[in-house]
CSV table of C-alpha atoms in Angstrom, one decimal:
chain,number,residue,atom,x,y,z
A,1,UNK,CA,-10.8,-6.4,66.4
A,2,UNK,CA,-11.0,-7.0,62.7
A,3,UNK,CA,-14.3,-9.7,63.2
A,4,UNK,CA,-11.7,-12.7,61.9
A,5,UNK,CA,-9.8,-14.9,63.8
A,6,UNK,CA,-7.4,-17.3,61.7
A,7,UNK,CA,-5.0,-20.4,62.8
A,8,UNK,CA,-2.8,-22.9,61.9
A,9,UNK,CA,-4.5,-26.7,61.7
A,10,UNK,CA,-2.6,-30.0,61.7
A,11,UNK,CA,1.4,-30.2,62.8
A,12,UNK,CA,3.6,-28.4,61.3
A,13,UNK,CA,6.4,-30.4,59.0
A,14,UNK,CA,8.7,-29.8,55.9
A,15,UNK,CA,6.7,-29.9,52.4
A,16,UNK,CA,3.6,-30.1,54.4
A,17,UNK,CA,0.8,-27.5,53.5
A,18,UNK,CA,-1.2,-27.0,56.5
A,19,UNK,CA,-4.6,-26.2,56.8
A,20,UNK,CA,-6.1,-22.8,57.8
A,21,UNK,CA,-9.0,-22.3,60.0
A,22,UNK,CA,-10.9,-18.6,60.0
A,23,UNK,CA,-13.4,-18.2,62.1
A,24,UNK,CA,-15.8,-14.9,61.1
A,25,UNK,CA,-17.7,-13.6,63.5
A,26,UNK,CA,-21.0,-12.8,61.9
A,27,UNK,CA,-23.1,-15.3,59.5
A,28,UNK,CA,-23.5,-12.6,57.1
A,29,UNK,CA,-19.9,-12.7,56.3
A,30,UNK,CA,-19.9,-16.1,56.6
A,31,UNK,CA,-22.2,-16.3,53.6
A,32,UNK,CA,-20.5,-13.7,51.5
A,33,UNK,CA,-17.1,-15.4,51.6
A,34,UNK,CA,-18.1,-19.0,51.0
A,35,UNK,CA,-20.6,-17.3,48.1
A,36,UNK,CA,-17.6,-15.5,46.6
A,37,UNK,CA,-15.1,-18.3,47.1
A,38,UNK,CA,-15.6,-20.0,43.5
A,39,UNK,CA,-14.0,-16.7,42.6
A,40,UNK,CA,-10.7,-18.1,44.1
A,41,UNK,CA,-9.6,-20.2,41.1
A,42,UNK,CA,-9.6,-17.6,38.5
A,43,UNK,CA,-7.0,-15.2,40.6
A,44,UNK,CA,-3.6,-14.9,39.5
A,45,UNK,CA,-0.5,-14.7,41.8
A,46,UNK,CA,3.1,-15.4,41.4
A,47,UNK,CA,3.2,-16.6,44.5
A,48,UNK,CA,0.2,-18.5,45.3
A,49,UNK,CA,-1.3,-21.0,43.5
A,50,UNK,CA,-4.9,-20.3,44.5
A,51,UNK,CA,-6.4,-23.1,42.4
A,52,UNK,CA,-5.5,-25.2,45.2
A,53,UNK,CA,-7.1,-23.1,48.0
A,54,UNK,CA,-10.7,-24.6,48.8
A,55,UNK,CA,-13.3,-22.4,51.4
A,56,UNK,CA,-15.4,-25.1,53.5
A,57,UNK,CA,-18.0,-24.2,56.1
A,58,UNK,CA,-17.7,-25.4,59.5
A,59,UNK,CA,-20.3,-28.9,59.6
A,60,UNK,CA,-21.3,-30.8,62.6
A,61,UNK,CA,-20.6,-34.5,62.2
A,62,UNK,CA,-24.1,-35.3,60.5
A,63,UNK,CA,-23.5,-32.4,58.1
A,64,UNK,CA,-20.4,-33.6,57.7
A,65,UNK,CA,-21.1,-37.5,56.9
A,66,UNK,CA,-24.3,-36.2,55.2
A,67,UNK,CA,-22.1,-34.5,52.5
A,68,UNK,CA,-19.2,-37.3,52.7
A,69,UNK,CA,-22.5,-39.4,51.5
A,70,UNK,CA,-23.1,-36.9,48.7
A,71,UNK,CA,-19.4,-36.7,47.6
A,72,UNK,CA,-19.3,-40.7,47.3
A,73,UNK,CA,-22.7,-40.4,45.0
A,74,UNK,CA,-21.0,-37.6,43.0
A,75,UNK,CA,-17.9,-39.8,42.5
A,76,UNK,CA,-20.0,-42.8,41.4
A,77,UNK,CA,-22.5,-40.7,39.3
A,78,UNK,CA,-19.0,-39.1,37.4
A,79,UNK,CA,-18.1,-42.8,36.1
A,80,UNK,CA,-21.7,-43.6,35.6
A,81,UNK,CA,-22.9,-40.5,33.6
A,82,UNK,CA,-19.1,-38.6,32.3
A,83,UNK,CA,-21.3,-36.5,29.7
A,84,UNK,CA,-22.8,-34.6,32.8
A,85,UNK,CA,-21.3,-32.1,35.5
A,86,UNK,CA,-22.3,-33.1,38.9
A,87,UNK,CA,-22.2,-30.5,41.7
A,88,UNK,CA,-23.3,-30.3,44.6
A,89,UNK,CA,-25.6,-27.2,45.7
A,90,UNK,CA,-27.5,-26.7,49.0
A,91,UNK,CA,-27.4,-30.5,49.7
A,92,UNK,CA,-28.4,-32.0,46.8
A,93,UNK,CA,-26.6,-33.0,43.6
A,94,UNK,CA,-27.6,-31.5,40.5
A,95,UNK,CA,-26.0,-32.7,36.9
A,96,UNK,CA,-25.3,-30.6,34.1
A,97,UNK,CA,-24.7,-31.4,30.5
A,98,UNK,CA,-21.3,-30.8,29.5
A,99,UNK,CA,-20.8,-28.8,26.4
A,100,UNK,CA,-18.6,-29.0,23.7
């Protein structure tokens, strides 16, 4: 086996993009895909629009309303503070100066 198992999410329906889920089977690849996955974005295709193709890891329900919290502080800090670039990185927010 190739060490990645990949299906379908959500119900299928016309104009509907549907979500993928890939499981890998070691954390080490894990890692290296989700590091490399910024990389995404700047790929060109005439048949894909990969600017709209996002890699998430898999979060337990805490993780997951732990970062919900952190996107809802991101969103607030945008409107507060639009002169700074606010990411999030290894569960905290960090804000960058925007340049010119």
């Amino acid at each position: 086996s190739s060490g990645i198992n990949a299906e379908y999410g959500g119900w299928k329906k016309d104009g509907i993009t549907r979500p993928i889920k890939a499981t890998l089977c070691h954390a080490e690849n894990v890692k290296h895909a989700l590091s490399k996955a910024s990389r995404l974005r700047n790929k060109k295709s005439p048949t894909i629009d990969f600017s709209k193709i996002y890699l998430a890891p898999d979060r337990s329900k805490e993780e997951r309303q732990a970062h919900q919290k952190l996107v809802a502080e991101v969103k607030t800090l945008a409107t507060e503070k639009p002169t700074q670039h606010h990411i999030i990185r290894n569960g905290r927010i960090i804000s960058i100066d925007k340049t010119v």
